[in-house]
PDB file of C-alpha atoms in Angstrom:
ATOM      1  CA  UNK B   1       0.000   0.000   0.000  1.00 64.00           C
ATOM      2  CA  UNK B   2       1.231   3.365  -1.286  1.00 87.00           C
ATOM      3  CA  UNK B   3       0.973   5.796   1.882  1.00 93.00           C
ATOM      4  CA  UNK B   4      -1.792   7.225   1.913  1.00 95.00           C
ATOM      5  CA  UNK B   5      -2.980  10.786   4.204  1.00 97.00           C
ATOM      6  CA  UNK B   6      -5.235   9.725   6.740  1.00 97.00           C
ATOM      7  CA  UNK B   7      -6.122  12.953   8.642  1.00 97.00           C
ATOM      8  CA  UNK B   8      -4.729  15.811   9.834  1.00 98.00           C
ATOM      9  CA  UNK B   9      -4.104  16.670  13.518  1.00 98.00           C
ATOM     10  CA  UNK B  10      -5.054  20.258  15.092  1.00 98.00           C
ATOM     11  CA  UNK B  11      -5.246  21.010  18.786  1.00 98.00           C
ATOM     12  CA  UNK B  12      -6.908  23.192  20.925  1.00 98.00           C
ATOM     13  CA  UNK B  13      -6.792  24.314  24.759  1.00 98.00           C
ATOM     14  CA  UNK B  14     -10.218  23.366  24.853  1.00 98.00           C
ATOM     15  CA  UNK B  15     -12.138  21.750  22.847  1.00 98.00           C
ATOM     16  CA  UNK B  16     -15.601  23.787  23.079  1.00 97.00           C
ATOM     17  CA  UNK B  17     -13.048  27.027  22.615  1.00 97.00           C
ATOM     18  CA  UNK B  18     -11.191  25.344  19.775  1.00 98.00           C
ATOM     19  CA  UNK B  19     -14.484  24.404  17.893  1.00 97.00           C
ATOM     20  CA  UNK B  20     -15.955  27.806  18.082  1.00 97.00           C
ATOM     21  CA  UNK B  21     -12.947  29.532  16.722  1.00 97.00           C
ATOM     22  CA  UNK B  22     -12.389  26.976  14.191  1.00 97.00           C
ATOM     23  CA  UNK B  23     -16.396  27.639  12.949  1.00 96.00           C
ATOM     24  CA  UNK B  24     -15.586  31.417  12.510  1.00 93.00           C
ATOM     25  CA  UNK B  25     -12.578  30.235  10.406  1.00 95.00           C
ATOM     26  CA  UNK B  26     -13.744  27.521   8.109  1.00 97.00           C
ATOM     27  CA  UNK B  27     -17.665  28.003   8.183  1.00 96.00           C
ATOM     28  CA  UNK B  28     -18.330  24.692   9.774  1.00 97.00           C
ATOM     29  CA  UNK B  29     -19.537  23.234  13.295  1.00 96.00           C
ATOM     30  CA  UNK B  30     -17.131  20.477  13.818  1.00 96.00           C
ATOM     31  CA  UNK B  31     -19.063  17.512  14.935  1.00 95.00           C
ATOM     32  CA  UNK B  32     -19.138  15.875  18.371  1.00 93.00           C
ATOM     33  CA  UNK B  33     -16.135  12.680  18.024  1.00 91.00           C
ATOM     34  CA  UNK B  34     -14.771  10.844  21.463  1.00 92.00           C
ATOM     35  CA  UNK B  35     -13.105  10.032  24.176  1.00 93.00           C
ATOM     36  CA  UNK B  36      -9.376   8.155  24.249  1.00 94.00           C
ATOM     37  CA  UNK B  37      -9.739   6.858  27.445  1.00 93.00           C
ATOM     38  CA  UNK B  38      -5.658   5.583  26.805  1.00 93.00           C
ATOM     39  CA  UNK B  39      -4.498   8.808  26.123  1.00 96.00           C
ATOM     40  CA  UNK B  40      -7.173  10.940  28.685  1.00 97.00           C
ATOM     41  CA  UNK B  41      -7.933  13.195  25.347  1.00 97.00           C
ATOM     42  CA  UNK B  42     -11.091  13.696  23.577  1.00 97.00           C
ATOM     43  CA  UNK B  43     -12.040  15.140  19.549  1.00 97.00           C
ATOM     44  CA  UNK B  44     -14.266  16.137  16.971  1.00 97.00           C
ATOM     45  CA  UNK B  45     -14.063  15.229  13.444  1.00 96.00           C
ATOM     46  CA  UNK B  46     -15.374  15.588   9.989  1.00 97.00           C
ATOM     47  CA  UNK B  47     -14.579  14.792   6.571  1.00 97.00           C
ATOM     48  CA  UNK B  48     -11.847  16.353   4.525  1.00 96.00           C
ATOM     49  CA  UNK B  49     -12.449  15.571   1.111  1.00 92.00           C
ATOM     50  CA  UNK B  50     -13.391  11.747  -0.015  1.00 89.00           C
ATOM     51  CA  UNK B  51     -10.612   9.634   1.977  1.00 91.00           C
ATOM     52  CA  UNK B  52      -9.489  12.036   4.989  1.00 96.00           C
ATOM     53  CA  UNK B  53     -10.523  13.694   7.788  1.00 97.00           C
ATOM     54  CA  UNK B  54     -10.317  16.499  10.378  1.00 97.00           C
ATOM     55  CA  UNK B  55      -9.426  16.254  14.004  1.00 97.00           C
ATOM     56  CA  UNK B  56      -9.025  18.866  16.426  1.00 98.00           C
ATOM     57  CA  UNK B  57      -8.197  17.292  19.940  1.00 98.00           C
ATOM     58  CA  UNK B  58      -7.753  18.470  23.326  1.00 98.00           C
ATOM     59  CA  UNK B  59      -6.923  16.876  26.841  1.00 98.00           C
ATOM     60  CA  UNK B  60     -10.169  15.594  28.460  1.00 98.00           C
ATOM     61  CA  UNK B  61     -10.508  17.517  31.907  1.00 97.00           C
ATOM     62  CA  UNK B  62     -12.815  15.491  33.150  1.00 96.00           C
ATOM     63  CA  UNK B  63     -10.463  11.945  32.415  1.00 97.00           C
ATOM     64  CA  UNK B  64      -8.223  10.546  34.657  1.00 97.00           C
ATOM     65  CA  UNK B  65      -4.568  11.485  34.399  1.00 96.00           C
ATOM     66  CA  UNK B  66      -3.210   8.527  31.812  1.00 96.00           C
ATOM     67  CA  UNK B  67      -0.423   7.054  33.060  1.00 96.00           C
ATOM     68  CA  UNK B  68       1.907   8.210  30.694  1.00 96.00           C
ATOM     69  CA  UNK B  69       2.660  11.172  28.119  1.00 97.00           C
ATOM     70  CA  UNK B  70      -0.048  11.806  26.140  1.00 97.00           C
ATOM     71  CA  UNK B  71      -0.001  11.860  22.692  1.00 97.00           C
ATOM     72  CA  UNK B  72       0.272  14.403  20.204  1.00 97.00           C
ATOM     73  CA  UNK B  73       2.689  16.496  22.487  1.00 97.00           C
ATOM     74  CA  UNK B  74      -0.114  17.650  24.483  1.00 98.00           C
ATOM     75  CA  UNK B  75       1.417  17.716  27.578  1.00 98.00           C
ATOM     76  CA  UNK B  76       4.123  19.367  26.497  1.00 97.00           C
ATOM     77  CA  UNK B  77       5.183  23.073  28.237  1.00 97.00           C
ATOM     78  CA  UNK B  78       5.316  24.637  24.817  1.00 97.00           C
ATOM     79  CA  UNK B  79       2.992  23.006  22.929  1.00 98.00           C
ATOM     80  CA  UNK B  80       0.514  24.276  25.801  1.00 98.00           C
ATOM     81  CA  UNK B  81       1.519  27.465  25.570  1.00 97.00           C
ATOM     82  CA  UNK B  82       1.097  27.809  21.917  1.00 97.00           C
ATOM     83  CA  UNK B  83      -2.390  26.110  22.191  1.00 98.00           C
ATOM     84  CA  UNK B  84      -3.399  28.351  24.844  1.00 97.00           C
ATOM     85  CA  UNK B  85      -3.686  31.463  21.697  1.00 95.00           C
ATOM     86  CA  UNK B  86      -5.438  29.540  19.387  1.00 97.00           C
ATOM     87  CA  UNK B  87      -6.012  25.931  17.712  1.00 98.00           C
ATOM     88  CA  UNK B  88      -2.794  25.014  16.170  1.00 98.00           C
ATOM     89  CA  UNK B  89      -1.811  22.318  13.967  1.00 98.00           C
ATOM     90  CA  UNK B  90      -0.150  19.718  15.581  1.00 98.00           C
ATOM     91  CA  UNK B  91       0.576  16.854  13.357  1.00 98.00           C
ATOM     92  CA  UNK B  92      -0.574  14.852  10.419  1.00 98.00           C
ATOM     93  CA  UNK B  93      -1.311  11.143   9.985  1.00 98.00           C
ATOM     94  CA  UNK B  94      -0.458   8.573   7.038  1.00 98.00           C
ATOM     95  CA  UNK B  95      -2.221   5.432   6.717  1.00 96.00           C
ATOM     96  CA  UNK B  96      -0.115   2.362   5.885  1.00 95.00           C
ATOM     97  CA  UNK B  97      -0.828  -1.615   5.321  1.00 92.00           C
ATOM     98  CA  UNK B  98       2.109  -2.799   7.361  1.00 93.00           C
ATOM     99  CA  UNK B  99       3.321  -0.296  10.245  1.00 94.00           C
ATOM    100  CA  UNK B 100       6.632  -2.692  11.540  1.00 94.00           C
ATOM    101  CA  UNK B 101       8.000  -2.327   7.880  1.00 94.00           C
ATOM    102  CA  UNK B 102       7.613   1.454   8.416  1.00 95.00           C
ATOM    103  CA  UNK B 103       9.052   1.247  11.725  1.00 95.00           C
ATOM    104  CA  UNK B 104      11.875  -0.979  10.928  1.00 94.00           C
ATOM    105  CA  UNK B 105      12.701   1.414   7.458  1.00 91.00           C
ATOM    106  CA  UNK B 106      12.175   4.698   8.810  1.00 95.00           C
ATOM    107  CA  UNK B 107      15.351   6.724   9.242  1.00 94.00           C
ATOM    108  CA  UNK B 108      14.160   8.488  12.282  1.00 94.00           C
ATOM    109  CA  UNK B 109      12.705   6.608  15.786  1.00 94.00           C
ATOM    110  CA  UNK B 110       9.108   6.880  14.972  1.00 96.00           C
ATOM    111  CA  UNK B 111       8.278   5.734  18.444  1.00 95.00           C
ATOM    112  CA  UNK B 112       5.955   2.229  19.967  1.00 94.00           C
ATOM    113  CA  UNK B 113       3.284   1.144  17.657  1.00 95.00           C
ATOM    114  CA  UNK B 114      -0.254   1.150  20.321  1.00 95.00           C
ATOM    115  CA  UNK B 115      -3.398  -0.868  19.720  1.00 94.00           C
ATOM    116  CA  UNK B 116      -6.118   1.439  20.125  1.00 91.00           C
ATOM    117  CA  UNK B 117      -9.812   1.485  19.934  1.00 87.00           C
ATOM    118  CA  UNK B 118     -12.887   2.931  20.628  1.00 83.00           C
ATOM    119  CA  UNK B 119     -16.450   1.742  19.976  1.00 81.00           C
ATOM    120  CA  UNK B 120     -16.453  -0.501  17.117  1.00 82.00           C
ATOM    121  CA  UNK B 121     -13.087   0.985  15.916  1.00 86.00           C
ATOM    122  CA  UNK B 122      -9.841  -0.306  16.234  1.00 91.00           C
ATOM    123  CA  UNK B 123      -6.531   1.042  14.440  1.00 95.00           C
ATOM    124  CA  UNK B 124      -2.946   0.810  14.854  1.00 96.00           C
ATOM    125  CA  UNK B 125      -0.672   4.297  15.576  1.00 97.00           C
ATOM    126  CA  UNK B 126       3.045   5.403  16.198  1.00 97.00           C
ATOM    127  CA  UNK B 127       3.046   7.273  19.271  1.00 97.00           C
ATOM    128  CA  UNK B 128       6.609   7.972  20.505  1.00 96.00           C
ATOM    129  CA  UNK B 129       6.651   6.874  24.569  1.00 94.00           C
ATOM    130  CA  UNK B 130       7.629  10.275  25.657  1.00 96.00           C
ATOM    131  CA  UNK B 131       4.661  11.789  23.624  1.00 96.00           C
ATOM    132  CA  UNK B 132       7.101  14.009  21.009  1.00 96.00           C
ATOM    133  CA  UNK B 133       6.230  14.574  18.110  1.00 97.00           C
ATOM    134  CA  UNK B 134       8.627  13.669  15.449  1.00 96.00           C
ATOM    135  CA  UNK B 135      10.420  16.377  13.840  1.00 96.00           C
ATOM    136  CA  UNK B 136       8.340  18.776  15.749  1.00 96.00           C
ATOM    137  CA  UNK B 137       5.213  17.528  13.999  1.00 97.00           C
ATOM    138  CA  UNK B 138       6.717  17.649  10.101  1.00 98.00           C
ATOM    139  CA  UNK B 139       6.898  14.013   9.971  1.00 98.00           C
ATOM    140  CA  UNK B 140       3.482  12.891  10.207  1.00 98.00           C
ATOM    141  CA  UNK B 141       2.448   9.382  12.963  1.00 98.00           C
ATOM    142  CA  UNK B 142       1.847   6.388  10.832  1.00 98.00           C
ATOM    143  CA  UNK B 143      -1.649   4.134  11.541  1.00 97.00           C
ATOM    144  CA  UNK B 144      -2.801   0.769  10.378  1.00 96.00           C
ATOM    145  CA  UNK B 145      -6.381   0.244  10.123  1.00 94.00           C
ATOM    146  CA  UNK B 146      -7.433  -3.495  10.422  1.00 87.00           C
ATOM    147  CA  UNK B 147      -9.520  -3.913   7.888  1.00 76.00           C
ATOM    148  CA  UNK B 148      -9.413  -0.643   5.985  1.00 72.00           C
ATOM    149  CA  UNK B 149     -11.780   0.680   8.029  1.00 76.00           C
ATOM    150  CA  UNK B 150     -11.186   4.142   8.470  1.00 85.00           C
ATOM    151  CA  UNK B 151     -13.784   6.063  10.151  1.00 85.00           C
ATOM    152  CA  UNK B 152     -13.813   8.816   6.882  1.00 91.00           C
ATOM    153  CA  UNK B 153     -16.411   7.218   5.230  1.00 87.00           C
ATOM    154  CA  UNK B 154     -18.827   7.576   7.983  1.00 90.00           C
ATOM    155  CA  UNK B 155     -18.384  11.343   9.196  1.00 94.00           C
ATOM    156  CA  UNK B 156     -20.436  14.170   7.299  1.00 92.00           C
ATOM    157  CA  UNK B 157     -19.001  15.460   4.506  1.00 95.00           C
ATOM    158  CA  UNK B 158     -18.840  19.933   5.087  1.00 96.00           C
ATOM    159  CA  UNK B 159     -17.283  20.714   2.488  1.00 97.00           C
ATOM    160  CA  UNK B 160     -13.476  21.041   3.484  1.00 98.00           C
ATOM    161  CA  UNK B 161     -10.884  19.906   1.222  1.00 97.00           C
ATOM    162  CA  UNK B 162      -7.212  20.068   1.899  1.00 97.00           C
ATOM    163  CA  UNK B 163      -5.505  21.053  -0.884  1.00 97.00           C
ATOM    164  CA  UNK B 164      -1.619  21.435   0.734  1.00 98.00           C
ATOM    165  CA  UNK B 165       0.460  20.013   3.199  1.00 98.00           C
ATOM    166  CA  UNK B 166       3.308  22.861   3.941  1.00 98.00           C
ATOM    167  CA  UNK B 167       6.249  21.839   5.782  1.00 98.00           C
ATOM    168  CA  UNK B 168       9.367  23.973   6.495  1.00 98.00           C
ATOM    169  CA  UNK B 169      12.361  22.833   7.681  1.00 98.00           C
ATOM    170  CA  UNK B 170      15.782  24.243   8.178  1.00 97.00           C
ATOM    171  CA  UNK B 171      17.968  21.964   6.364  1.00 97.00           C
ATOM    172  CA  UNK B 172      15.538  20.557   3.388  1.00 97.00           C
ATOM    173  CA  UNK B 173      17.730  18.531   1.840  1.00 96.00           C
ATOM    174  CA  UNK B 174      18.526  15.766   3.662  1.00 96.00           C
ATOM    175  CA  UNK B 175      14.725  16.211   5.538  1.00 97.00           C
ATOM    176  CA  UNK B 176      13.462  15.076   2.164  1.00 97.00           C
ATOM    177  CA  UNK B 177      15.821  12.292   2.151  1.00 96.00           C
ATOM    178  CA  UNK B 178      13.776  11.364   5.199  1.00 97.00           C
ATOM    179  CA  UNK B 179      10.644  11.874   3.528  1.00 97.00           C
ATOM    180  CA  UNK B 180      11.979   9.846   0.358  1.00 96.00           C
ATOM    181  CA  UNK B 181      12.560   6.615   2.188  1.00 95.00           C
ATOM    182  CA  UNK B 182       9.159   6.795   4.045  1.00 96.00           C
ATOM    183  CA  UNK B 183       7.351   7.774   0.596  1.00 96.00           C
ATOM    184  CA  UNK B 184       5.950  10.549   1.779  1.00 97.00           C
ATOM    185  CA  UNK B 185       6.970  13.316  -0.577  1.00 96.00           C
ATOM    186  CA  UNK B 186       4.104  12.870  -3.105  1.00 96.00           C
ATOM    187  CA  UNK B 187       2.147  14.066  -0.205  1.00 97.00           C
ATOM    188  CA  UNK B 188       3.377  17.205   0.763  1.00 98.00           C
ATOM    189  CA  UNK B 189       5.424  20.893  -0.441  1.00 98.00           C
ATOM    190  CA  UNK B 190       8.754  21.360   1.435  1.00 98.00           C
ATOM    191  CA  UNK B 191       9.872  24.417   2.108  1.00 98.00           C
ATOM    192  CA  UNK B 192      13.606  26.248   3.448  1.00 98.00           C
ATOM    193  CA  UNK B 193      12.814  27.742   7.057  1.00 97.00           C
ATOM    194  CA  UNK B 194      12.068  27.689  10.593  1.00 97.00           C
ATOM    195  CA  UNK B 195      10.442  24.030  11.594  1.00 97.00           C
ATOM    196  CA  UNK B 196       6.454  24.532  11.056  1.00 98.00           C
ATOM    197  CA  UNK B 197       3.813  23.052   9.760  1.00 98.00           C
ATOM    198  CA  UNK B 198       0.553  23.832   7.443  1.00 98.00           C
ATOM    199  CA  UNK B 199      -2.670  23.261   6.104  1.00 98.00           C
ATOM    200  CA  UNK B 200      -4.132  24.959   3.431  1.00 98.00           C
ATOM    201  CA  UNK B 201      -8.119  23.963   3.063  1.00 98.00           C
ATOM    202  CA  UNK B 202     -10.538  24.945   1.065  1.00 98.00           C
ATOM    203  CA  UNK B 203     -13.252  25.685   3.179  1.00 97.00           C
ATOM    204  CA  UNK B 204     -17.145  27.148   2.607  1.00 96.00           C
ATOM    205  CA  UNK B 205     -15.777  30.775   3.570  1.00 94.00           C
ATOM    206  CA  UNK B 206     -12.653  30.538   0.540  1.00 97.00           C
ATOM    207  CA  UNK B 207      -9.165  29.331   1.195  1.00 98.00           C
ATOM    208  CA  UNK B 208      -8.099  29.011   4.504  1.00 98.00           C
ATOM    209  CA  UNK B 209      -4.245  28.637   5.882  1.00 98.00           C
ATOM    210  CA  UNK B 210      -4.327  26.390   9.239  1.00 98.00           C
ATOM    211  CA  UNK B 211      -0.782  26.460  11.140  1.00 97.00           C
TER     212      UNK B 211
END
């Protein structure tokens, strides 16, 4: 299986917050998603386009503390404090057929692979143990749905379509080397710069940059 994107990761102080600014943004009321009862965090989600979707996640304040780093670099000092503006984008995700191949290839430690689940889904993700994200976020977590069964098909479709991935990085070059050996540079525009990370959507209010 070529990789494919699965969905891309935004998060937000909290989530009520985070969905109301995101609605002023992109024109859309982000549905209702979950809990993660492993991770303590919670989401909403809708479609992006015909094989993606759209999280925005935040720690659950009414969970019980985890156990361990969450995910996503949630717990993280600065990734708190940059949350604490404004959703930011946090991450993206890559569905693959065969995640220990990835693991075993990949040039950079792409972390433990966790079984997951909730309700009548189950998937497969990289999630580093300290909770980092890799590469600050430009190299996306990997997941392995049993099955093929993404949840995609299911959520409402609002009429967001990404249209770019934008990362920056300071020393391209050999990044994309990175990239190359994962096969992920069909899937994204790489840029000279400071480490960050973008989405460009089209949205029901025009084009709309999410970083």
């Amino acid at each position: 299986m070529t990789p494919q994107l699965d969905h891309i990761v935004l998060g937000c102080a909290r989530l009520d917050r985070g969905a109301d600014a995101l609605r002023d943004r992109l024109g859309v009321t982000l549905p209702d998603g979950g809990q993660h009862p492993a991770m303590s965090t919670h989401n909403r989600l809708t479609r992006l386009g015909e094989a993606a979707y759209f999280e925005l996640i935040a720690v659950d304040p009414e969970a019980p503390d985890p156990g361990r780093p969450r995910w996503f670099s949630l717990d993280d000092p600065g990734t708190q404090a940059r949350l604490a503006a404004r959703p930011r984008a946090l991450c993206w995700v890559v569905a693959v057929d065969d995640l220990e191949a990835v693991v075993a290839r990949s040039p950079v430690d792409l972390g433990e692979v966790l079984s997951l689940s909730r309700g009548d889904l189950t998937w497969r993700l990289t999630v580093p143990r300290d909770g980092h994200l890799p590469e600050g976020g430009l190299l996306p977590a990997f997941i392995e749905w049993p099955g093929g069964r993404s949840p995609a098909s299911r959520l409402p479709d609002q009429g967001l379509n990404l249209t770019a991935i934008h990362l920056r990085h300071p020393a391209p070059e050999g990044f994309g080397q990175t990239l190359e050996a994962l096969g992920l540079l069909p899937l994204v525009q790489l840029h000279s710069g400071p480490r960050a990370l973008s989405f460009e959507i089209e949205s029901p209010t025009g084009p709309v940059t999410l970083d």
